[in-house]
Short mmCIF file of C-alpha atoms and ligand atoms in Angstrom, two decimals:
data_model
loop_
_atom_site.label_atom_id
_atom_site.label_comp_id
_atom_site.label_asym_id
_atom_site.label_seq_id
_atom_site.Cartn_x
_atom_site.Cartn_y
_atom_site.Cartn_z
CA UNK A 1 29.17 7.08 10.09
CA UNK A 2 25.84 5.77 11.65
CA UNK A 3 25.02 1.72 11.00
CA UNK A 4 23.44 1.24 7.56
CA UNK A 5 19.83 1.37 8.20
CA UNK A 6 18.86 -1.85 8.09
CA UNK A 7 21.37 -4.00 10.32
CA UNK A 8 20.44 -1.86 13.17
CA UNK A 9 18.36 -4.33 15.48
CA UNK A 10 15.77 -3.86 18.38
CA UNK A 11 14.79 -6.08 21.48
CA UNK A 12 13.80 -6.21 24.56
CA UNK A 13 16.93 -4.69 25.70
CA UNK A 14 17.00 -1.45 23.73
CA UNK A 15 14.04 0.13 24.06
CA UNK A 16 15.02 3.36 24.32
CA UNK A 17 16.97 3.43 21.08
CA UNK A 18 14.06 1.97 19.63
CA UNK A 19 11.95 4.85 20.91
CA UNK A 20 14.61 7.48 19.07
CA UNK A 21 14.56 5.62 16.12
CA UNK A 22 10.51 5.45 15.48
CA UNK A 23 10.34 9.23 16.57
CA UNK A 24 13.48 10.29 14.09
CA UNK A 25 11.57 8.23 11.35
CA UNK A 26 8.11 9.12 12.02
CA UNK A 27 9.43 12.97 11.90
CA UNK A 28 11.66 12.18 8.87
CA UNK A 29 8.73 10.88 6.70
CA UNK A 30 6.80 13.10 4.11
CA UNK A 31 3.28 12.83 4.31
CA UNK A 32 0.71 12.53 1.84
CA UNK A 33 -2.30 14.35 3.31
CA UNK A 34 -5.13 12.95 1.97
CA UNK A 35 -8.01 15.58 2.94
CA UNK A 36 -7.77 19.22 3.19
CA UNK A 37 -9.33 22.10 2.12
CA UNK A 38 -6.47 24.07 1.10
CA UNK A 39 -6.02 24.95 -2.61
CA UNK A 40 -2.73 25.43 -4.96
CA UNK A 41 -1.98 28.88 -5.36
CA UNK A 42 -3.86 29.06 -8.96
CA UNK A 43 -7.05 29.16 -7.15
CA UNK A 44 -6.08 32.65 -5.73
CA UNK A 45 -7.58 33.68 -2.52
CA UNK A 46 -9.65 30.23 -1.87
CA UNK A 47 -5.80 29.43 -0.77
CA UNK A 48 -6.32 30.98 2.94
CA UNK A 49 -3.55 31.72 4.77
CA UNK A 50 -1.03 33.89 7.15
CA UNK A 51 -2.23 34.96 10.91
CA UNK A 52 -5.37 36.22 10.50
CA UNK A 53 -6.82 33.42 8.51
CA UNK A 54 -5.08 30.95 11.23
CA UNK A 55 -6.98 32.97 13.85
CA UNK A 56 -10.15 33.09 12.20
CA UNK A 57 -10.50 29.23 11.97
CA UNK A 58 -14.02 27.74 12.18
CA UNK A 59 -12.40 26.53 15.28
CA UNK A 60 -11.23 28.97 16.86
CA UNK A 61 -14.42 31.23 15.72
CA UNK A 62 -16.63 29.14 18.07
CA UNK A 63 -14.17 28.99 20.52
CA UNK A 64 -13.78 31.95 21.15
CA UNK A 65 -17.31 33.02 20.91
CA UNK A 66 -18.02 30.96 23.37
CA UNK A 67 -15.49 32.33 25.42
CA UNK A 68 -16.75 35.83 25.21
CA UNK A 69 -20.40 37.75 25.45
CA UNK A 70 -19.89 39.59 22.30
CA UNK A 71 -23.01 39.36 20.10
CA UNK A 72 -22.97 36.71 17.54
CA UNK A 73 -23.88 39.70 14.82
CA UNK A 74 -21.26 42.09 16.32
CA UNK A 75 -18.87 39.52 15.45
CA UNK A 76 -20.03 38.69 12.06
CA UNK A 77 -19.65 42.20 10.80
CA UNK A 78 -16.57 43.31 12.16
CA UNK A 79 -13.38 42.87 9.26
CA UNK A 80 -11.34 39.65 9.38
CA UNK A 81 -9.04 41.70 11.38
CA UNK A 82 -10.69 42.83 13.77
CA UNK A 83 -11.99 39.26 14.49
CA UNK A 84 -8.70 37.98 14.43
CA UNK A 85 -7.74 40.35 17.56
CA UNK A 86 -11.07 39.65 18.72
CA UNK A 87 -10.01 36.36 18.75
CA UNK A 88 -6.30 36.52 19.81
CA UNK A 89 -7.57 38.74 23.01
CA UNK A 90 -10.27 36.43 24.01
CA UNK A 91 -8.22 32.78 23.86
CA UNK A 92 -4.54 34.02 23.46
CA UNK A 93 -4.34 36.90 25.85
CA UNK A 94 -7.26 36.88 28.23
CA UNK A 95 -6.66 33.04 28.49
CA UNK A 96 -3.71 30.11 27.70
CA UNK A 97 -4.46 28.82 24.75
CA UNK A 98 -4.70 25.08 25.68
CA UNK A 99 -6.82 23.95 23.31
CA UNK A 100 -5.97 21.95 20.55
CA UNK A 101 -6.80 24.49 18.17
CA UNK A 102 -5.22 27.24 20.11
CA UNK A 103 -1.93 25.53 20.54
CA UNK A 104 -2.17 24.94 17.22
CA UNK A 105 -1.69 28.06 16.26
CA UNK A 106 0.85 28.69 18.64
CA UNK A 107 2.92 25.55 16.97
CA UNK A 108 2.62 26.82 13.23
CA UNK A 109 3.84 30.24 14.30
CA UNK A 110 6.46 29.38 16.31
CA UNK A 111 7.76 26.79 13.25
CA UNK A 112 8.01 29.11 11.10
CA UNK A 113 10.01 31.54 13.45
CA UNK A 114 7.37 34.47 14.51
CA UNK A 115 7.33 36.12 17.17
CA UNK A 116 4.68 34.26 19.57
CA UNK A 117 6.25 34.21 22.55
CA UNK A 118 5.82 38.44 22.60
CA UNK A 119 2.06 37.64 22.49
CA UNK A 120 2.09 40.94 20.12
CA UNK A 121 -0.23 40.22 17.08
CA UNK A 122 1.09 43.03 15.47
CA UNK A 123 4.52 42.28 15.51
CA UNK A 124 3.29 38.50 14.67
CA UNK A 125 1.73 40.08 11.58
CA UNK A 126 4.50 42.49 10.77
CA UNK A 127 6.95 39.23 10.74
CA UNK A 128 4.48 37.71 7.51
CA UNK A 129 4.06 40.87 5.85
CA UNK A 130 4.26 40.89 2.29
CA UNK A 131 5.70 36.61 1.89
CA UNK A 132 4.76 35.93 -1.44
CA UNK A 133 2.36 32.76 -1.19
CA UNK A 134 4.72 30.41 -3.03
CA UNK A 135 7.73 31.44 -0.60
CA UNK A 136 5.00 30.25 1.65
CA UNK A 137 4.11 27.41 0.44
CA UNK A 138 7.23 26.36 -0.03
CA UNK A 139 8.08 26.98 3.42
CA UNK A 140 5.08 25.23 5.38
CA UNK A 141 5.24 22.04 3.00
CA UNK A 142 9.22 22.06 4.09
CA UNK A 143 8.26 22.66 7.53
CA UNK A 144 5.51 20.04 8.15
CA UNK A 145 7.70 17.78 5.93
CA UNK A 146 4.52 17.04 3.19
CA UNK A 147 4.72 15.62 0.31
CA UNK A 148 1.67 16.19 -1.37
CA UNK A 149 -1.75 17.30 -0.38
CA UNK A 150 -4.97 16.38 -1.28
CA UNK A 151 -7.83 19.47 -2.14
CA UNK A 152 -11.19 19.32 -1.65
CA UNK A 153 -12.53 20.52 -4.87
CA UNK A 154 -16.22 21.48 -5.54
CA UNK A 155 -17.38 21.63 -8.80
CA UNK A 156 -20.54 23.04 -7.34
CA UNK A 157 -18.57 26.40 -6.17
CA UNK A 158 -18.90 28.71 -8.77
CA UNK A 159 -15.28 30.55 -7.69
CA UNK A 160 -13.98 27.13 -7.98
CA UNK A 161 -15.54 26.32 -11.36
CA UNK A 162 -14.39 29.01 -12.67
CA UNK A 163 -10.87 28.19 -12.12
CA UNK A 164 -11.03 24.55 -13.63
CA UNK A 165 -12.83 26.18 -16.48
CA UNK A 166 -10.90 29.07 -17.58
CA UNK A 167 -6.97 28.80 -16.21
CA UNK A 168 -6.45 25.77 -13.99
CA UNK A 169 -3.09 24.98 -14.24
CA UNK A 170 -1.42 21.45 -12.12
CA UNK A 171 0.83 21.24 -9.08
CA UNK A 172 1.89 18.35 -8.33
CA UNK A 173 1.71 19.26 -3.98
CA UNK A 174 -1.65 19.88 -4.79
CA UNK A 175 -3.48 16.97 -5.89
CA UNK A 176 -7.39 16.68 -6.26
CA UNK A 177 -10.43 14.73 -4.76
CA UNK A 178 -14.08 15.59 -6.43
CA UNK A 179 -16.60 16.55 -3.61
CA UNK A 180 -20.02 15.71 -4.21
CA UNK A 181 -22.12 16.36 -1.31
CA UNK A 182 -25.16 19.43 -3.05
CA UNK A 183 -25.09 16.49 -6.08
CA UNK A 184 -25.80 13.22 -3.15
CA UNK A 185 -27.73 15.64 -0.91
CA UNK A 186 -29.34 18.18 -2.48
CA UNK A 187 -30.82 16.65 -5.67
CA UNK A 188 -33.95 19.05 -5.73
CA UNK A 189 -31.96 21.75 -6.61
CA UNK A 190 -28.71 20.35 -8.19
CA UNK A 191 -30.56 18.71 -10.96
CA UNK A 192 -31.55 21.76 -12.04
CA UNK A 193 -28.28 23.49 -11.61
CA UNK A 194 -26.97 19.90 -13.97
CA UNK A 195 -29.59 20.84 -16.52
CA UNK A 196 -28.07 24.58 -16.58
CA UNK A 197 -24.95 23.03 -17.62
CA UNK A 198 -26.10 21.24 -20.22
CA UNK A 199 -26.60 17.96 -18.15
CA UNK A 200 -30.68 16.69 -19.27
CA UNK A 201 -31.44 15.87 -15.80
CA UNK A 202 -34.81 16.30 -14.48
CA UNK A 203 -35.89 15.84 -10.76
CA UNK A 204 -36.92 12.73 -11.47
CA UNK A 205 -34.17 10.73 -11.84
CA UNK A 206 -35.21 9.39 -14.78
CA UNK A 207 -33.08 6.75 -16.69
CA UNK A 208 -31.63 9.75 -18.97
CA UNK A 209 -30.60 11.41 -15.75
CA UNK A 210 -28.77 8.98 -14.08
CA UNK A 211 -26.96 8.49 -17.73
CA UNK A 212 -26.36 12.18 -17.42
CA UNK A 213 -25.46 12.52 -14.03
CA UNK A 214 -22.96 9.67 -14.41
CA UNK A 215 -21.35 12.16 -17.60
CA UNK A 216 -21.28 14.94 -15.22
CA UNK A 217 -18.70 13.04 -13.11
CA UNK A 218 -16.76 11.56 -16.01
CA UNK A 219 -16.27 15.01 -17.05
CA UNK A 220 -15.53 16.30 -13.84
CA UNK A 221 -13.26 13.67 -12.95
CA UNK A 222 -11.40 13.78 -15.97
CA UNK A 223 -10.87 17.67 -15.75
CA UNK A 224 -9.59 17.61 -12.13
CA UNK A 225 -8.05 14.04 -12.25
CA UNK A 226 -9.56 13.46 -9.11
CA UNK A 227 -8.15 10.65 -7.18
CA UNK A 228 -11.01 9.59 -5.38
CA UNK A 229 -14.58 11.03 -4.74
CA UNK A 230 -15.98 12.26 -1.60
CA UNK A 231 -19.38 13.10 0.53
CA UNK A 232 -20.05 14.02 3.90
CA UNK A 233 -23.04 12.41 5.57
CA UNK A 234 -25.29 13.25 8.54
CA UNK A 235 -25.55 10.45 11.40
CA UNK A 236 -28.76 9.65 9.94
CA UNK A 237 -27.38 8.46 6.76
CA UNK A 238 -28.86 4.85 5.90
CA UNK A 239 -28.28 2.87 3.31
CA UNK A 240 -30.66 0.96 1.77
CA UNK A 241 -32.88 3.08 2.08
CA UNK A 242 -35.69 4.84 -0.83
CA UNK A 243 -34.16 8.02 -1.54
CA UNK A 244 -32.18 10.34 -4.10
CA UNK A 245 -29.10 9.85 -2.38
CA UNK A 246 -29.15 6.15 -2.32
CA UNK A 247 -30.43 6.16 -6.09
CA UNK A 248 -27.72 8.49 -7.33
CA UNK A 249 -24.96 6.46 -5.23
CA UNK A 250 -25.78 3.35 -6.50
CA UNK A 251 -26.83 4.29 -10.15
CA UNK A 252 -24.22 7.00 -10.78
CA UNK A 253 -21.38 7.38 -7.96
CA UNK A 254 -20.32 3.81 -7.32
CA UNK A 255 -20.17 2.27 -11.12
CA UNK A 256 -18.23 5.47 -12.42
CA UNK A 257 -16.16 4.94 -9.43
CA UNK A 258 -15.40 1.19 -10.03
CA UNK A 259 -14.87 2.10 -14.09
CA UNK A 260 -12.54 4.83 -13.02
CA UNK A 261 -10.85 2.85 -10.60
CA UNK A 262 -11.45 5.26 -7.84
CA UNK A 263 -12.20 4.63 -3.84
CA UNK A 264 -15.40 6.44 -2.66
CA UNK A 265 -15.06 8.62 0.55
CA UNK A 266 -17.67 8.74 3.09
CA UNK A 267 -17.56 11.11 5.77
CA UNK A 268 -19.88 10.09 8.28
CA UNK A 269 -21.82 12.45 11.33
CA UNK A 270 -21.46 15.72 10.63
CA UNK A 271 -25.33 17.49 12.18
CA UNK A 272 -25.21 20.30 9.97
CA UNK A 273 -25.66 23.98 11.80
CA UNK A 274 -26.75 22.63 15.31
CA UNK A 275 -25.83 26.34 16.40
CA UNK A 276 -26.86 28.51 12.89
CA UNK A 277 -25.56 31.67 14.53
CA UNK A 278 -21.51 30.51 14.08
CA UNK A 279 -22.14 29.71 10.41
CA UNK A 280 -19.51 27.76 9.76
CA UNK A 281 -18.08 27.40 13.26
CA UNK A 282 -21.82 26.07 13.84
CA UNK A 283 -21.90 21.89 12.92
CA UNK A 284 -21.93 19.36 15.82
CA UNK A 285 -21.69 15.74 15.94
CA UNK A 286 -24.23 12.54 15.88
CA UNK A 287 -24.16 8.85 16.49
CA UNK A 288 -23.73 7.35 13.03
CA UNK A 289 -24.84 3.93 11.81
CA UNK A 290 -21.82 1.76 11.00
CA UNK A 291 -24.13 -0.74 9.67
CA UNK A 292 -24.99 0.84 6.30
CA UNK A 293 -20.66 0.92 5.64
CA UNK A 294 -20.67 -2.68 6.23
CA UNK A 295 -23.81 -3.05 3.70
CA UNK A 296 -22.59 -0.90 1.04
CA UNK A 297 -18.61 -2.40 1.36
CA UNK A 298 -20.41 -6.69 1.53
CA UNK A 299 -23.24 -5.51 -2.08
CA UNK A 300 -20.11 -3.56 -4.07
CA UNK A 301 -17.24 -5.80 -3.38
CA UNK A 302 -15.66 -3.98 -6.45
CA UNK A 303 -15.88 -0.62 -5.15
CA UNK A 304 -13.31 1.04 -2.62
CA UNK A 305 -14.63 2.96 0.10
CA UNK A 306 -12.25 4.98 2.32
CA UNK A 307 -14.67 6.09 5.58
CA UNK A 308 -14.20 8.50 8.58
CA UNK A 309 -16.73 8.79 11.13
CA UNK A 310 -17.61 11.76 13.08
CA UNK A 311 -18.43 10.15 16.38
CA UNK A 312 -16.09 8.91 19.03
CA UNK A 313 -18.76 5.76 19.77
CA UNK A 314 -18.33 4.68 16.27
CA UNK A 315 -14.69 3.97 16.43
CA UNK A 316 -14.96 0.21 17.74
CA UNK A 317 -17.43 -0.48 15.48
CA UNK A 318 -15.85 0.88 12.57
CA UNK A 319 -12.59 -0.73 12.91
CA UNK A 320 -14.15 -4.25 13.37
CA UNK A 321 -16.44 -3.98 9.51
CA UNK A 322 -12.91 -2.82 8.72
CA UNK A 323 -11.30 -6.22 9.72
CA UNK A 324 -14.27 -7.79 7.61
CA UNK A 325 -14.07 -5.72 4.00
CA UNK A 326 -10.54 -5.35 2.22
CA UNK A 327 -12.38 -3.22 0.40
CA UNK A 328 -12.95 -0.36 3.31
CA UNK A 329 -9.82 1.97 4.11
CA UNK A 330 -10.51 3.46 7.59
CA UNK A 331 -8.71 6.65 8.14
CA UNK A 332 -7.98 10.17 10.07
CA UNK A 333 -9.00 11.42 13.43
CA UNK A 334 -11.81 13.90 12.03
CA UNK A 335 -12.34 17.18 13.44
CA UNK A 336 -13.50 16.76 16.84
CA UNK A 337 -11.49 13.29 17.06
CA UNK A 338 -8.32 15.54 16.15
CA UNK A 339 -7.26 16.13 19.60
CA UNK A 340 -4.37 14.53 21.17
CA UNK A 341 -6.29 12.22 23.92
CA UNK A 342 -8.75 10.93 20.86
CA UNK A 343 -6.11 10.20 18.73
CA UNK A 344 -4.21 8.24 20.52
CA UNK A 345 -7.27 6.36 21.83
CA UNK A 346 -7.94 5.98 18.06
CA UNK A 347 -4.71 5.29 17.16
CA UNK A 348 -4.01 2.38 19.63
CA UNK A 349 -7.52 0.77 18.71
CA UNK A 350 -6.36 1.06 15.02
CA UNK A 351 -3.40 -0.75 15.72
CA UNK A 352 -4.71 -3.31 17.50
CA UNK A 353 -7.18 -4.30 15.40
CA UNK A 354 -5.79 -3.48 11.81
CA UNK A 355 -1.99 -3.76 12.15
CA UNK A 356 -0.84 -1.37 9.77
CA UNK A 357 -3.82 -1.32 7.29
CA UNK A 358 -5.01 2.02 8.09
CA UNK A 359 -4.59 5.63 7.09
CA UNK A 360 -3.83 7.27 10.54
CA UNK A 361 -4.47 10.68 9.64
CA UNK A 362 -5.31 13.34 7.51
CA UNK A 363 -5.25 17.32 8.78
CA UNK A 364 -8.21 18.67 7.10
CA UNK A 365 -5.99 21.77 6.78
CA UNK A 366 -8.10 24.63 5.75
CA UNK A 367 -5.80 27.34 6.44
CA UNK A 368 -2.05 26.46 4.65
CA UNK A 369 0.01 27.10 7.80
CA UNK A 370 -2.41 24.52 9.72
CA UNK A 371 -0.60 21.28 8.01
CA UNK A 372 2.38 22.35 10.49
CA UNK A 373 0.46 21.85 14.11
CA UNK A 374 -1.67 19.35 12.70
CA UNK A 375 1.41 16.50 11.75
CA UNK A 376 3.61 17.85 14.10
CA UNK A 377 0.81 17.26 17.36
CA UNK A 378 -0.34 13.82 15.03
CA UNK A 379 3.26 12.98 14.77
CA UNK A 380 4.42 13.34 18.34
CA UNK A 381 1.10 10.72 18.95
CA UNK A 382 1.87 8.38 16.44
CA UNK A 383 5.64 7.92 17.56
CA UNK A 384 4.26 7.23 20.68
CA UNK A 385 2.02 5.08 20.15
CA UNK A 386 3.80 3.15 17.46
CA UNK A 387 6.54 2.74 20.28
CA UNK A 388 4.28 0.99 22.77
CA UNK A 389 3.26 -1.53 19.94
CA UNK A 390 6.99 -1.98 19.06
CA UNK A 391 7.64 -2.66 22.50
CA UNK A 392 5.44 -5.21 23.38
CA UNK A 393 6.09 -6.99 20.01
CA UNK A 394 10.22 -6.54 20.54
CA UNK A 395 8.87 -7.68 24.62
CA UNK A 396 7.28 -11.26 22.82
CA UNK A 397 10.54 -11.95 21.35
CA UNK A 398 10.14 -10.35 17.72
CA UNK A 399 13.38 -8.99 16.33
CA UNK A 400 12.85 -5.44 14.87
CA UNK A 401 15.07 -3.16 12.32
CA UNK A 402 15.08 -0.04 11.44
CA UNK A 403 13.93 -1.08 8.04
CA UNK A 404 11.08 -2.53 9.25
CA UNK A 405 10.35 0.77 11.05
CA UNK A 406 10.92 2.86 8.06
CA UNK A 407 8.53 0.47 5.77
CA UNK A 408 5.72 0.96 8.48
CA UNK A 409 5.75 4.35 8.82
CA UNK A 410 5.89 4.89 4.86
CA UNK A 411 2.60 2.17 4.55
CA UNK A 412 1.10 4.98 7.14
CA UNK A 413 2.04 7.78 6.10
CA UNK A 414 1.28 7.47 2.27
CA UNK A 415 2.08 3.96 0.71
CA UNK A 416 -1.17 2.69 2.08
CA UNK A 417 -3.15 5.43 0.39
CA UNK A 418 -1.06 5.05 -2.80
CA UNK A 419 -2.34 1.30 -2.74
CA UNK A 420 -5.64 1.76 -2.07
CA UNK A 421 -6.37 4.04 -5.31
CA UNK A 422 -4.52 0.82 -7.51
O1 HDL B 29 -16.91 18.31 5.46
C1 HDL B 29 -15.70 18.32 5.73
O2 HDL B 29 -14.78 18.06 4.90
C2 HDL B 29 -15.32 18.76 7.13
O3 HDL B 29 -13.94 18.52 7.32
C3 HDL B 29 -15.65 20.23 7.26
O4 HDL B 29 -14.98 20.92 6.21
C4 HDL B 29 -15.33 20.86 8.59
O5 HDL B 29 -15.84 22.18 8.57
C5 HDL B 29 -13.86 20.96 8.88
O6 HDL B 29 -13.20 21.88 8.46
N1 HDL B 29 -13.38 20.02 9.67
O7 HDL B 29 -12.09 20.04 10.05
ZN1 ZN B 30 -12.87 18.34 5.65
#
């Protein structure tokens, strides 16, 4: 019978137990993962996954593209499974697949017991064949030990709108987050797609439109039961600034947020299509400006705004407006930052800097099976790293349990998201 929980003690004199215990605790966990793109089963085939959708990844798409000489158009008409052996050829056979997308792959197969080490796709697809998506579901939550996810849902999609509309139907793994990027970025033609819905907005943003844009979001947030609302923004977003973004965000977005009780998520640097020819595969990076966070988090001290940024330089910066506003939830390792020397660079800066008032991570998941390569990599990091902090506080003379450990972890891994929407 193992110590109760709680009595068990750490110092400068067992650091190795105290590296078994945060890794056992940071595995044993379940996650809330607060920004994907995967969708409950209801939503049909906009839920992606099994081998072929893990191979045909944005990712891996550009990856392996780059890898190769085939024609961008070749590529883009072959089937999905023919571009998933394309793919598996070029950066699983012809190639290790080292990179952090590749080995991802290579992590959510082997978890769920396929046959990866034969290097067969076939046989790799012959082990899937014919799982029912809930088995799956079932399985991958299990396996990457989630508790719930968050979607990114898009009232803007007409697949998606059609589901909400006509047969939606809740599951509580799959929770929901309103994205709002064609209504903040695209008002030219979303007003009129608004006004098509029975929304009287004109391209103006007249007074009546701003009433009625802030009705489309009640409604919308009402029918999903979003738990927060979301954008993604290029480097060059500024704020103040005279535009339709900045009008709608602080005429519309931010009060319906703060009367809903809801954070606001930016998602800052994304250059949209720097190479057009990979489609999705095709966004880069830029060099965002922290200073219009700080600015909108100091003139809406009653608004919550959780905030990723894009670039690696905007890290520092970020953390330190985060030290400033209460009001600012920093959190993830986004997309290019999700790769295990970034992370930890992130991670340790986090630390430093905020304690434990941060959201480490978030997979961005947008094929299911993803959510098991992108904790288990994340996890491996964060035990680590959460070690070295342990140690040097246990190394000052601080007396750690494992309760302590256990509270931590749960603040990261869900508690501190859980607060923030209060
Ligand atoms: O805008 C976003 O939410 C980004 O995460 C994009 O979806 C991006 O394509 C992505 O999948 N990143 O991981
Ligand atoms: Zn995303």
């Amino acid at each position: 019978m193992s110590e109760p929980a709680s009595t068990l003690e750490f110092s400068r004199h067992n650091i190795s137990a105290l590296r078994d215990t945060v890794a056992r605790l940071v595995a044993e966990t379940p996650v809330t993962d607060i920004h994907t793109h995967l969708f409950s089963p209801v939503f049909g085939d906009m839920l992606l996954y099994g081998v072929d959708e893990l191979l045909t990844y944005h990712y891996l798409v550009a990856e392996a593209l780059r890898a190769s000489s085939l024609p961008y158009e070749q590529f883009w008409t072959m089937e999905k499974s023919d571009q998933a052996a394309f793919i598996w050829k070029t950066l699983f056979v012809e190639r290790s697949p080292v990179s952090e997308a590749a080995r991802g792959v290579v992590t959510a197969l082997s978890k769920l017991g396929a046959p990866v080490a034969s290097r067969d796709l076939e046989s790799i697809r012959a082990f899937f064949k014919d799982v029912p998506v809930d088995d799956q579901v079932n399985a991958v939550f299990k396996q990457a030990n989630l508790k719930s996810v968050v979607m990114t849902n898009d009232p803007f999609d007409e697949t998606e709108r059609k589901v909400w509309l006509d047969h939606y139907q809740p599951d509580p793994r799959f929770l929901a987050a309103l994205r709002i990027d064609p209504l903040l970025l695209n008002w030219k033609v979303t007003c009129g797609l608004l006004k098509s819905w029975g929304y009287e907005t004109d391209a103006l943003l007249s007074k009546k439109s701003l009433e009625e844009v802030r009705r489309f979001l009640v409604d919308w947030l009402f029918r999903t039961k979003a738990l927060y609302m979301a954008v993604s923004l290029p480097p060059t977003f500024t704020y103040p600034e005279e535009s339709p973004t900045a009008t709608l965000l602080e005429q519309c977005v931010l009060p319906v947020a703060r009367d809903r009780n809801l954070p606001f998520a930016m998602m800052i640097g994304v250059q949209r299509a720097i190479n057009p020819n990979l489609r999705l595969a095709g966004d880069g990076l830029g060099f965002a400006n922290v200073r219009s966070v700080e600015r909108l988090c100091a003139k809406f001290p009653s608004n919550r705004f959780m905030v990723t940024m894009l670039s690696r330089e905007n890290q520092h910066e970020l953390c330190v407006v985060a030290r400033k506003f209460r009001n600012l939830m920093v959190f993830g390792c986004w997309w290019f930052l999700n790769n295990p020397s970034l992370i930890e660079e992130m991670s340790r800066m986090r630390f430093e800097l905020l304690g434990l008032s941060f959201i480490p991570q978030h997979s961005d998941a947008r094929v299911l099976e993803q959510v098991i390569y992108k904790w288990e990599h994340s996890r491996v990091i964060l035990a680590k790293v959460l070690t070295d902090k342990y140690t040097d506080l246990v190394t000052a003379g601080w007396k750690l349990t494992e309760a302590d450990i256990r509270r931590d972890v749960q603040k990261l891994f869900g508690d501190n998201f859980w607060e923030f929407l209060k």
